PDB file of C-alpha atoms and ligand atoms in Angstrom:
ATOM      1  CA  MET A   1     -61.004  92.917 -38.096  1.00  0.00           C
ATOM      2  CA  ASN A   2     -62.124  96.453 -38.901  1.00  0.00           C
ATOM      3  CA  GLN A   3     -59.397  99.071 -38.822  1.00  0.00           C
ATOM      4  CA  PRO A   4     -60.194 101.851 -36.371  1.00  0.00           C
ATOM      5  CA  TYR A   5     -61.097 105.107 -38.134  1.00  0.00           C
ATOM      6  CA  ILE A   6     -58.414 107.679 -37.455  1.00  0.00           C
ATOM      7  CA  PRO A   7     -59.299 111.077 -38.850  1.00  0.00           C
ATOM      8  CA  THR A   8     -56.339 112.753 -40.535  1.00  0.00           C
ATOM      9  CA  GLN A   9     -57.738 116.211 -39.864  1.00  0.00           C
ATOM     10  CA  THR A  10     -59.814 117.486 -37.004  1.00  0.00           C
ATOM     11  CA  PRO A  11     -62.923 119.286 -38.246  1.00  0.00           C
ATOM     12  CA  MET A  12     -62.611 123.036 -38.419  1.00  0.00           C
ATOM     13  CA  LEU A  13     -64.692 125.089 -36.018  1.00  0.00           C
ATOM     14  CA  HIS A  14     -66.905 127.652 -37.719  1.00  0.00           C
ATOM     15  CA  ILE A  15     -67.891 130.442 -35.363  1.00  0.00           C
ATOM     16  CA  ASP A  16     -69.793 133.638 -36.034  1.00  0.00           C
ATOM     17  CA  LYS A  17     -70.343 134.991 -32.523  1.00  0.00           C
ATOM     18  CA  ALA A  18     -67.637 136.801 -30.573  1.00  0.00           C
ATOM     19  CA  ALA A  19     -68.749 135.319 -27.239  1.00  0.00           C
ATOM     20  CA  GLN A  20     -68.445 131.776 -28.531  1.00  0.00           C
ATOM     21  CA  LEU A  21     -65.087 132.581 -30.061  1.00  0.00           C
ATOM     22  CA  GLY A  22     -63.934 133.965 -26.712  1.00  0.00           C
ATOM     23  CA  ASP A  23     -64.805 130.724 -24.896  1.00  0.00           C
ATOM     24  CA  ILE A  24     -62.741 128.640 -27.288  1.00  0.00           C
ATOM     25  CA  ILE A  25     -59.783 131.034 -27.241  1.00  0.00           C
ATOM     26  CA  THR A  26     -59.822 130.979 -23.424  1.00  0.00           C
ATOM     27  CA  ARG A  27     -59.793 127.183 -23.459  1.00  0.00           C
ATOM     28  CA  TRP A  28     -56.855 127.116 -25.872  1.00  0.00           C
ATOM     29  CA  LYS A  29     -54.939 129.702 -23.829  1.00  0.00           C
ATOM     30  CA  ASN A  30     -55.545 127.729 -20.639  1.00  0.00           C
ATOM     31  CA  GLN A  31     -53.973 124.748 -22.388  1.00  0.00           C
ATOM     32  CA  GLY A  32     -50.906 126.889 -23.104  1.00  0.00           C
ATOM     33  CA  LEU A  33     -51.556 126.875 -26.861  1.00  0.00           C
ATOM     34  CA  ARG A  34     -50.195 129.683 -29.029  1.00  0.00           C
ATOM     35  CA  VAL A  35     -52.862 131.306 -31.177  1.00  0.00           C
ATOM     36  CA  GLY A  36     -52.042 132.534 -34.695  1.00  0.00           C
ATOM     37  CA  PHE A  37     -54.437 134.819 -36.559  1.00  0.00           C
ATOM     38  CA  VAL A  38     -54.940 135.678 -40.235  1.00  0.00           C
ATOM     39  CA  PRO A  39     -57.585 138.372 -40.885  1.00  0.00           C
ATOM     40  CA  THR A  40     -59.053 138.362 -44.402  1.00  0.00           C
ATOM     41  CA  MET A  41     -61.968 139.699 -46.408  1.00  0.00           C
ATOM     42  CA  GLY A  42     -62.560 136.292 -48.009  1.00  0.00           C
ATOM     43  CA  ALA A  43     -62.505 135.458 -51.754  1.00  0.00           C
ATOM     44  CA  LEU A  44     -59.526 133.393 -50.704  1.00  0.00           C
ATOM     45  CA  HIS A  45     -56.621 132.663 -53.055  1.00  0.00           C
ATOM     46  CA  GLU A  46     -53.116 131.206 -52.784  1.00  0.00           C
ATOM     47  CA  GLY A  47     -51.866 134.448 -51.247  1.00  0.00           C
ATOM     48  CA  HIS A  48     -54.169 134.007 -48.265  1.00  0.00           C
ATOM     49  CA  LEU A  49     -53.247 130.328 -48.051  1.00  0.00           C
ATOM     50  CA  SER A  50     -49.535 131.212 -47.864  1.00  0.00           C
ATOM     51  CA  LEU A  51     -50.302 133.415 -44.842  1.00  0.00           C
ATOM     52  CA  ILE A  52     -52.135 130.490 -43.260  1.00  0.00           C
ATOM     53  CA  GLU A  53     -49.143 128.178 -43.829  1.00  0.00           C
ATOM     54  CA  LEU A  54     -46.899 130.727 -42.138  1.00  0.00           C
ATOM     55  CA  ALA A  55     -49.341 131.002 -39.223  1.00  0.00           C
ATOM     56  CA  LYS A  56     -49.431 127.217 -38.876  1.00  0.00           C
ATOM     57  CA  SER A  57     -45.634 127.053 -38.720  1.00  0.00           C
ATOM     58  CA  LYS A  58     -45.532 129.628 -35.923  1.00  0.00           C
ATOM     59  CA  SER A  59     -48.498 128.736 -33.709  1.00  0.00           C
ATOM     60  CA  ASP A  60     -50.507 125.817 -32.308  1.00  0.00           C
ATOM     61  CA  ARG A  61     -53.981 126.980 -33.333  1.00  0.00           C
ATOM     62  CA  VAL A  62     -54.825 129.067 -36.396  1.00  0.00           C
ATOM     63  CA  VAL A  63     -57.857 131.352 -36.580  1.00  0.00           C
ATOM     64  CA  VAL A  64     -58.860 132.933 -39.901  1.00  0.00           C
ATOM     65  CA  SER A  65     -61.500 135.647 -40.000  1.00  0.00           C
ATOM     66  CA  ILE A  66     -63.596 136.505 -43.031  1.00  0.00           C
ATOM     67  CA  PHE A  67     -65.189 139.919 -42.774  1.00  0.00           C
ATOM     68  CA  VAL A  68     -65.652 142.470 -45.534  1.00  0.00           C
ATOM     69  CA  ASN A  69     -65.116 145.565 -43.440  1.00  0.00           C
ATOM     70  CA  PRO A  70     -67.554 148.339 -44.408  1.00  0.00           C
ATOM     71  CA  THR A  71     -65.584 151.131 -42.700  1.00  0.00           C
ATOM     72  CA  GLN A  72     -62.574 150.814 -45.006  1.00  0.00           C
ATOM     73  CA  PHE A  73     -64.623 151.381 -48.167  1.00  0.00           C
ATOM     74  CA  ALA A  74     -65.648 154.854 -49.299  1.00  0.00           C
ATOM     75  CA  PRO A  75     -69.281 155.146 -50.507  1.00  0.00           C
ATOM     76  CA  HIS A  76     -68.192 155.120 -54.184  1.00  0.00           C
ATOM     77  CA  GLU A  77     -65.929 152.061 -53.733  1.00  0.00           C
ATOM     78  CA  ASP A  78     -66.633 148.359 -54.334  1.00  0.00           C
ATOM     79  CA  PHE A  79     -68.061 147.244 -50.947  1.00  0.00           C
ATOM     80  CA  ASP A  80     -71.300 145.904 -52.472  1.00  0.00           C
ATOM     81  CA  SER A  81     -69.643 144.197 -55.427  1.00  0.00           C
ATOM     82  CA  TYR A  82     -66.606 142.881 -53.506  1.00  0.00           C
ATOM     83  CA  PRO A  83     -66.397 139.112 -54.304  1.00  0.00           C
ATOM     84  CA  ARG A  84     -68.034 137.009 -51.576  1.00  0.00           C
ATOM     85  CA  ASP A  85     -68.178 133.207 -51.536  1.00  0.00           C
ATOM     86  CA  THR A  86     -68.101 132.061 -47.937  1.00  0.00           C
ATOM     87  CA  GLY A  87     -69.043 128.453 -48.730  1.00  0.00           C
ATOM     88  CA  LYS A  88     -66.076 128.021 -51.049  1.00  0.00           C
ATOM     89  CA  ASP A  89     -63.798 129.887 -48.625  1.00  0.00           C
ATOM     90  CA  LEU A  90     -64.759 127.617 -45.725  1.00  0.00           C
ATOM     91  CA  THR A  91     -63.885 124.529 -47.784  1.00  0.00           C
ATOM     92  CA  LYS A  92     -60.479 126.023 -48.576  1.00  0.00           C
ATOM     93  CA  LEU A  93     -59.859 126.839 -44.916  1.00  0.00           C
ATOM     94  CA  GLN A  94     -60.849 123.331 -43.801  1.00  0.00           C
ATOM     95  CA  GLN A  95     -58.512 121.823 -46.438  1.00  0.00           C
ATOM     96  CA  ALA A  96     -55.709 124.140 -45.325  1.00  0.00           C
ATOM     97  CA  GLY A  97     -55.949 122.735 -41.795  1.00  0.00           C
ATOM     98  CA  VAL A  98     -57.253 125.908 -40.166  1.00  0.00           C
ATOM     99  CA  ASN A  99     -58.589 125.317 -36.647  1.00  0.00           C
ATOM    100  CA  MET A 100     -61.246 128.028 -36.610  1.00  0.00           C
ATOM    101  CA  ALA A 101     -63.000 130.158 -39.193  1.00  0.00           C
ATOM    102  CA  TYR A 102     -64.535 133.292 -37.692  1.00  0.00           C
ATOM    103  CA  THR A 103     -67.223 134.910 -39.860  1.00  0.00           C
ATOM    104  CA  PRO A 104     -68.799 137.649 -37.732  1.00  0.00           C
ATOM    105  CA  ASN A 105     -71.599 139.807 -39.018  1.00  0.00           C
ATOM    106  CA  GLU A 106     -71.431 143.576 -38.753  1.00  0.00           C
ATOM    107  CA  SER A 107     -73.024 143.827 -35.303  1.00  0.00           C
ATOM    108  CA  GLU A 108     -70.383 141.546 -33.753  1.00  0.00           C
ATOM    109  CA  ILE A 109     -67.634 143.912 -34.881  1.00  0.00           C
ATOM    110  CA  TYR A 110     -69.500 147.216 -34.631  1.00  0.00           C
ATOM    111  CA  PRO A 111     -72.059 146.724 -31.814  1.00  0.00           C
ATOM    112  CA  ASN A 112     -72.435 150.496 -31.414  1.00  0.00           C
ATOM    113  CA  GLY A 113     -72.658 151.210 -35.103  1.00  0.00           C
ATOM    114  CA  LYS A 114     -69.867 151.894 -37.523  1.00  0.00           C
ATOM    115  CA  ASP A 115     -67.920 154.417 -35.467  1.00  0.00           C
ATOM    116  CA  THR A 116     -64.194 154.508 -36.123  1.00  0.00           C
ATOM    117  CA  ASP A 117     -62.797 155.834 -32.875  1.00  0.00           C
ATOM    118  CA  ILE A 118     -59.227 154.614 -33.387  1.00  0.00           C
ATOM    119  CA  ARG A 119     -56.986 156.656 -35.701  1.00  0.00           C
ATOM    120  CA  ALA A 120     -54.270 155.270 -37.940  1.00  0.00           C
ATOM    121  CA  GLY A 121     -50.813 156.677 -37.165  1.00  0.00           C
ATOM    122  CA  HIS A 122     -48.002 158.246 -39.213  1.00  0.00           C
ATOM    123  CA  ALA A 123     -47.415 155.206 -41.409  1.00  0.00           C
ATOM    124  CA  ALA A 124     -50.814 155.954 -42.939  1.00  0.00           C
ATOM    125  CA  GLU A 125     -49.701 159.375 -44.237  1.00  0.00           C
ATOM    126  CA  GLY A 126     -49.509 159.680 -48.040  1.00  0.00           C
ATOM    127  CA  LEU A 127     -49.556 156.801 -50.558  1.00  0.00           C
ATOM    128  CA  GLU A 128     -52.934 155.023 -50.154  1.00  0.00           C
ATOM    129  CA  THR A 129     -54.344 157.724 -47.874  1.00  0.00           C
ATOM    130  CA  THR A 130     -53.948 160.392 -50.560  1.00  0.00           C
ATOM    131  CA  PHE A 131     -56.436 158.453 -52.684  1.00  0.00           C
ATOM    132  CA  ARG A 132     -58.443 156.603 -50.021  1.00  0.00           C
ATOM    133  CA  PRO A 133     -58.496 159.056 -47.082  1.00  0.00           C
ATOM    134  CA  HIS A 134     -60.541 156.894 -44.687  1.00  0.00           C
ATOM    135  CA  PHE A 135     -59.118 153.524 -45.649  1.00  0.00           C
ATOM    136  CA  PHE A 136     -56.555 153.020 -42.874  1.00  0.00           C
ATOM    137  CA  ASP A 137     -58.838 154.369 -40.144  1.00  0.00           C
ATOM    138  CA  GLY A 138     -61.274 151.659 -41.222  1.00  0.00           C
ATOM    139  CA  VAL A 139     -58.503 149.069 -41.245  1.00  0.00           C
ATOM    140  CA  VAL A 140     -57.162 149.852 -37.761  1.00  0.00           C
ATOM    141  CA  ASN A 141     -60.676 149.883 -36.323  1.00  0.00           C
ATOM    142  CA  VAL A 142     -61.574 146.460 -37.667  1.00  0.00           C
ATOM    143  CA  VAL A 143     -58.170 144.943 -36.858  1.00  0.00           C
ATOM    144  CA  ALA A 144     -58.184 146.323 -33.305  1.00  0.00           C
ATOM    145  CA  ARG A 145     -61.648 144.854 -32.691  1.00  0.00           C
ATOM    146  CA  LEU A 146     -60.656 141.502 -34.189  1.00  0.00           C
ATOM    147  CA  PHE A 147     -57.469 141.501 -32.076  1.00  0.00           C
ATOM    148  CA  ASN A 148     -59.539 142.169 -28.934  1.00  0.00           C
ATOM    149  CA  GLN A 149     -61.797 139.256 -29.763  1.00  0.00           C
ATOM    150  CA  VAL A 150     -59.247 136.703 -30.999  1.00  0.00           C
ATOM    151  CA  GLN A 151     -56.423 137.754 -28.636  1.00  0.00           C
ATOM    152  CA  PRO A 152     -53.793 136.171 -30.877  1.00  0.00           C
ATOM    153  CA  ASP A 153     -50.154 135.706 -29.894  1.00  0.00           C
ATOM    154  CA  ILE A 154     -49.168 136.354 -33.503  1.00  0.00           C
ATOM    155  CA  ALA A 155     -50.957 137.818 -36.513  1.00  0.00           C
ATOM    156  CA  ILE A 156     -49.908 137.525 -40.145  1.00  0.00           C
ATOM    157  CA  PHE A 157     -50.314 140.291 -42.749  1.00  0.00           C
ATOM    158  CA  GLY A 158     -49.196 140.214 -46.381  1.00  0.00           C
ATOM    159  CA  GLU A 159     -46.431 142.466 -47.694  1.00  0.00           C
ATOM    160  CA  LYS A 160     -48.691 142.908 -50.717  1.00  0.00           C
ATOM    161  CA  ASP A 161     -50.400 145.611 -48.647  1.00  0.00           C
ATOM    162  CA  PHE A 162     -47.069 146.994 -47.478  1.00  0.00           C
ATOM    163  CA  GLN A 163     -48.332 150.285 -46.076  1.00  0.00           C
ATOM    164  CA  GLN A 164     -51.098 148.432 -44.240  1.00  0.00           C
ATOM    165  CA  LEU A 165     -48.490 146.180 -42.624  1.00  0.00           C
ATOM    166  CA  GLN A 166     -46.636 149.276 -41.358  1.00  0.00           C
ATOM    167  CA  VAL A 167     -49.887 150.852 -40.116  1.00  0.00           C
ATOM    168  CA  ILE A 168     -50.768 147.689 -38.184  1.00  0.00           C
ATOM    169  CA  ARG A 169     -47.283 147.446 -36.638  1.00  0.00           C
ATOM    170  CA  GLU A 170     -47.594 151.070 -35.538  1.00  0.00           C
ATOM    171  CA  MET A 171     -51.082 150.528 -34.094  1.00  0.00           C
ATOM    172  CA  VAL A 172     -50.035 147.468 -32.089  1.00  0.00           C
ATOM    173  CA  LYS A 173     -47.123 149.415 -30.645  1.00  0.00           C
ATOM    174  CA  ALA A 174     -49.213 152.516 -29.907  1.00  0.00           C
ATOM    175  CA  GLN A 175     -51.947 150.455 -28.208  1.00  0.00           C
ATOM    176  CA  ALA A 176     -49.335 148.306 -26.366  1.00  0.00           C
ATOM    177  CA  MET A 177     -50.995 145.157 -27.655  1.00  0.00           C
ATOM    178  CA  PRO A 178     -49.060 141.977 -26.781  1.00  0.00           C
ATOM    179  CA  ILE A 179     -49.221 140.657 -30.346  1.00  0.00           C
ATOM    180  CA  GLU A 180     -46.334 139.846 -32.677  1.00  0.00           C
ATOM    181  CA  ILE A 181     -47.034 141.102 -36.213  1.00  0.00           C
ATOM    182  CA  ILE A 182     -45.429 139.021 -38.940  1.00  0.00           C
ATOM    183  CA  GLY A 183     -45.182 140.114 -42.584  1.00  0.00           C
ATOM    184  CA  ALA A 184     -45.589 137.449 -45.276  1.00  0.00           C
ATOM    185  CA  PRO A 185     -43.974 137.649 -48.745  1.00  0.00           C
ATOM    186  CA  ILE A 186     -46.138 138.532 -51.740  1.00  0.00           C
ATOM    187  CA  ALA A 187     -47.658 135.519 -53.523  1.00  0.00           C
ATOM    188  CA  ARG A 188     -47.564 136.029 -57.310  1.00  0.00           C
ATOM    189  CA  ASP A 189     -48.773 134.185 -60.393  1.00  0.00           C
ATOM    190  CA  ALA A 190     -46.338 132.750 -62.945  1.00  0.00           C
ATOM    191  CA  HIS A 191     -46.139 136.212 -64.592  1.00  0.00           C
ATOM    192  CA  GLY A 192     -45.308 137.975 -61.352  1.00  0.00           C
ATOM    193  CA  LEU A 193     -48.785 139.489 -60.913  1.00  0.00           C
ATOM    194  CA  ALA A 194     -49.523 139.793 -57.190  1.00  0.00           C
ATOM    195  CA  LEU A 195     -52.525 137.599 -56.374  1.00  0.00           C
ATOM    196  CA  SER A 196     -55.551 139.614 -55.303  1.00  0.00           C
ATOM    197  CA  SER A 197     -59.261 139.031 -54.842  1.00  0.00           C
ATOM    198  CA  ARG A 198     -59.787 142.033 -57.129  1.00  0.00           C
ATOM    199  CA  ASN A 199     -57.946 140.302 -60.020  1.00  0.00           C
ATOM    200  CA  ALA A 200     -61.282 138.515 -60.550  1.00  0.00           C
ATOM    201  CA  TYR A 201     -62.605 141.811 -61.974  1.00  0.00           C
ATOM    202  CA  LEU A 202     -60.079 141.745 -64.865  1.00  0.00           C
ATOM    203  CA  SER A 203     -60.955 140.705 -68.418  1.00  0.00           C
ATOM    204  CA  ALA A 204     -58.445 138.503 -70.296  1.00  0.00           C
ATOM    205  CA  GLU A 205     -57.028 141.574 -72.018  1.00  0.00           C
ATOM    206  CA  GLU A 206     -56.819 143.587 -68.793  1.00  0.00           C
ATOM    207  CA  LEU A 207     -55.008 140.689 -67.167  1.00  0.00           C
ATOM    208  CA  GLN A 208     -52.201 141.033 -69.720  1.00  0.00           C
ATOM    209  CA  THR A 209     -51.800 144.695 -68.767  1.00  0.00           C
ATOM    210  CA  ALA A 210     -51.986 143.876 -65.049  1.00  0.00           C
ATOM    211  CA  ARG A 211     -49.055 141.504 -65.404  1.00  0.00           C
ATOM    212  CA  ARG A 212     -46.855 144.435 -66.507  1.00  0.00           C
ATOM    213  CA  LEU A 213     -47.170 146.190 -63.141  1.00  0.00           C
ATOM    214  CA  ASN A 214     -44.647 144.084 -61.204  1.00  0.00           C
ATOM    215  CA  LYS A 215     -42.192 144.134 -64.110  1.00  0.00           C
ATOM    216  CA  ILE A 216     -42.282 147.916 -64.467  1.00  0.00           C
ATOM    217  CA  LEU A 217     -41.838 148.379 -60.717  1.00  0.00           C
ATOM    218  CA  ARG A 218     -38.826 146.072 -60.802  1.00  0.00           C
ATOM    219  CA  GLU A 219     -37.273 147.824 -63.825  1.00  0.00           C
ATOM    220  CA  GLY A 220     -37.189 151.114 -61.934  1.00  0.00           C
ATOM    221  CA  ALA A 221     -37.466 153.369 -65.000  1.00  0.00           C
ATOM    222  CA  ASP A 222     -36.896 157.118 -64.570  1.00  0.00           C
ATOM    223  CA  ASN A 223     -40.610 157.691 -65.003  1.00  0.00           C
ATOM    224  CA  PRO A 224     -42.383 154.487 -63.931  1.00  0.00           C
ATOM    225  CA  ALA A 225     -45.804 156.171 -63.897  1.00  0.00           C
ATOM    226  CA  GLN A 226     -45.433 157.001 -67.607  1.00  0.00           C
ATOM    227  CA  ALA A 227     -44.200 153.436 -68.253  1.00  0.00           C
ATOM    228  CA  LEU A 228     -47.412 152.126 -66.660  1.00  0.00           C
ATOM    229  CA  LEU A 229     -49.575 154.415 -68.815  1.00  0.00           C
ATOM    230  CA  ASP A 230     -47.627 153.296 -71.909  1.00  0.00           C
ATOM    231  CA  ALA A 231     -48.252 149.664 -70.887  1.00  0.00           C
ATOM    232  CA  GLY A 232     -52.007 150.257 -70.960  1.00  0.00           C
ATOM    233  CA  PHE A 233     -52.887 151.342 -67.401  1.00  0.00           C
ATOM    234  CA  ASP A 234     -55.598 153.988 -67.472  1.00  0.00           C
ATOM    235  CA  LYS A 235     -54.533 155.959 -64.413  1.00  0.00           C
ATOM    236  CA  VAL A 236     -51.645 155.844 -61.958  1.00  0.00           C
ATOM    237  CA  ASP A 237     -52.434 156.933 -58.403  1.00  0.00           C
ATOM    238  CA  TYR A 238     -48.791 156.805 -57.305  1.00  0.00           C
ATOM    239  CA  VAL A 239     -45.401 155.218 -57.736  1.00  0.00           C
ATOM    240  CA  GLU A 240     -43.271 156.086 -54.714  1.00  0.00           C
ATOM    241  CA  GLU A 241     -40.322 154.773 -52.783  1.00  0.00           C
ATOM    242  CA  ARG A 242     -40.591 154.244 -49.042  1.00  0.00           C
ATOM    243  CA  TRP A 243     -39.438 151.618 -46.519  1.00  0.00           C
ATOM    244  CA  GLY A 244     -36.907 150.322 -49.064  1.00  0.00           C
ATOM    245  CA  ARG A 245     -39.735 149.429 -51.451  1.00  0.00           C
ATOM    246  CA  ARG A 246     -41.123 150.896 -54.661  1.00  0.00           C
ATOM    247  CA  LEU A 247     -44.894 151.003 -54.130  1.00  0.00           C
ATOM    248  CA  SER A 248     -47.662 151.684 -56.607  1.00  0.00           C
ATOM    249  CA  ALA A 249     -51.399 151.815 -57.132  1.00  0.00           C
ATOM    250  CA  ALA A 250     -52.776 151.986 -60.654  1.00  0.00           C
ATOM    251  CA  TRP A 251     -56.062 151.519 -62.463  1.00  0.00           C
ATOM    252  CA  ILE A 252     -57.085 149.308 -65.373  1.00  0.00           C
ATOM    253  CA  GLY A 253     -60.644 150.250 -66.252  1.00  0.00           C
ATOM    254  CA  LYS A 254     -62.647 150.042 -63.018  1.00  0.00           C
ATOM    255  CA  THR A 255     -60.066 147.868 -61.241  1.00  0.00           C
ATOM    256  CA  ARG A 256     -57.478 149.341 -58.904  1.00  0.00           C
ATOM    257  CA  LEU A 257     -54.336 147.260 -58.426  1.00  0.00           C
ATOM    258  CA  ILE A 258     -51.583 147.740 -55.851  1.00  0.00           C
ATOM    259  CA  ASP A 259     -48.163 146.172 -55.694  1.00  0.00           C
ATOM    260  CA  ASN A 260     -44.672 146.836 -54.371  1.00  0.00           C
ATOM    261  CA  VAL A 261     -41.171 145.486 -54.849  1.00  0.00           C
ATOM    262  CA  GLU A 262     -37.972 145.648 -52.851  1.00  0.00           C
ATOM    263  CA  ILE A 263     -35.612 148.304 -54.246  1.00  0.00           C
TER     264      ILE A 263
HETATM  265  P1  AMP B   1     -57.602 140.792 -48.015  1.00  0.00           P
HETATM  266  O1  AMP B   1     -58.509 139.611 -47.955  1.00  0.00           O
HETATM  267  O2  AMP B   1     -57.347 141.267 -49.411  1.00  0.00           O
HETATM  268  O3  AMP B   1     -57.955 141.868 -47.047  1.00  0.00           O
HETATM  269  O4  AMP B   1     -56.176 140.257 -47.548  1.00  0.00           O
HETATM  270  C1  AMP B   1     -56.028 139.582 -46.333  1.00  0.00           C
HETATM  271  C2  AMP B   1     -54.562 139.421 -46.058  1.00  0.00           C
HETATM  272  O5  AMP B   1     -53.956 138.685 -47.125  1.00  0.00           O
HETATM  273  C3  AMP B   1     -53.806 140.750 -45.972  1.00  0.00           C
HETATM  274  O6  AMP B   1     -52.836 140.662 -44.934  1.00  0.00           O
HETATM  275  C4  AMP B   1     -53.161 140.854 -47.318  1.00  0.00           C
HETATM  276  O7  AMP B   1     -51.978 141.622 -47.317  1.00  0.00           O
HETATM  277  C5  AMP B   1     -52.846 139.404 -47.604  1.00  0.00           C
HETATM  278  N1  AMP B   1     -52.672 139.165 -49.036  1.00  0.00           N
HETATM  279  C6  AMP B   1     -53.551 139.425 -50.030  1.00  0.00           C
HETATM  280  N2  AMP B   1     -53.012 139.113 -51.221  1.00  0.00           N
HETATM  281  C7  AMP B   1     -51.757 138.661 -50.970  1.00  0.00           C
HETATM  282  C8  AMP B   1     -50.685 138.186 -51.784  1.00  0.00           C
HETATM  283  N3  AMP B   1     -50.775 138.124 -53.099  1.00  0.00           N
HETATM  284  N4  AMP B   1     -49.542 137.801 -51.168  1.00  0.00           N
HETATM  285  C9  AMP B   1     -49.427 137.870 -49.821  1.00  0.00           C
HETATM  286  N5  AMP B   1     -50.391 138.302 -48.998  1.00  0.00           N
HETATM  287  C10 AMP B   1     -51.539 138.694 -49.566  1.00  0.00           C
END
């Protein structure tokens, strides 16, 4: 007798329209299911997958968005060259057991054009904002719109972008959004380098330099910026202590890396 076919994984839904997404979310909510959300810009790596695992452990349905948000890039930044491979990303999401991939195009997120009417709060002051003045306004505008569409019970953000995590927490509080924000630990390679989509820009030699960043931040030298320059970084935007962390952004060639460690 033939064995009945029992699928081990339900197929992942792939949605690119907000209206369709809304229908499914409503159905899930009516069933009393808890929705977990992981926003990303794609080029998925183990860091993203660790956020997804955390979301799965804390919710009944996991939604992952892939959207390279134009409003958080300045004109001279890497929006056009940012790594994009949606086909590969969707396979990874399916294998990770994600319930829905949401890949909106620009008009789903910015139907009235790319206005950024929401402002990032105090957590955005200094650090990244000194060097990327419009970055967090772009971030809060895309995240607020995604939150409105997905209406998650929880949303996961990586501690890799530690200031961003604080900015999102502040936004959710300021906007009285009924969403629990959960920070996920930084996923690193065997050398301690924080995983990042932008690591793909690094040559083999640059990668060796990049792997010094986490070590120097941990060592806590008197002048960590100089230690980074001595290690081969070309420019250090900042090394600062805030929120019980030592945070830094530094350049190797055309690649800007960020990282932070607990003090
Ligand atoms: P991105 O696609 O770079 O916008 O990142 C999407 C989410 O993944 C953000 O919440 C990031 O903080 C998080 N993330 C990226 N890299 C890492 C990492 N190495 N460890 C933990 N979270 C990460």
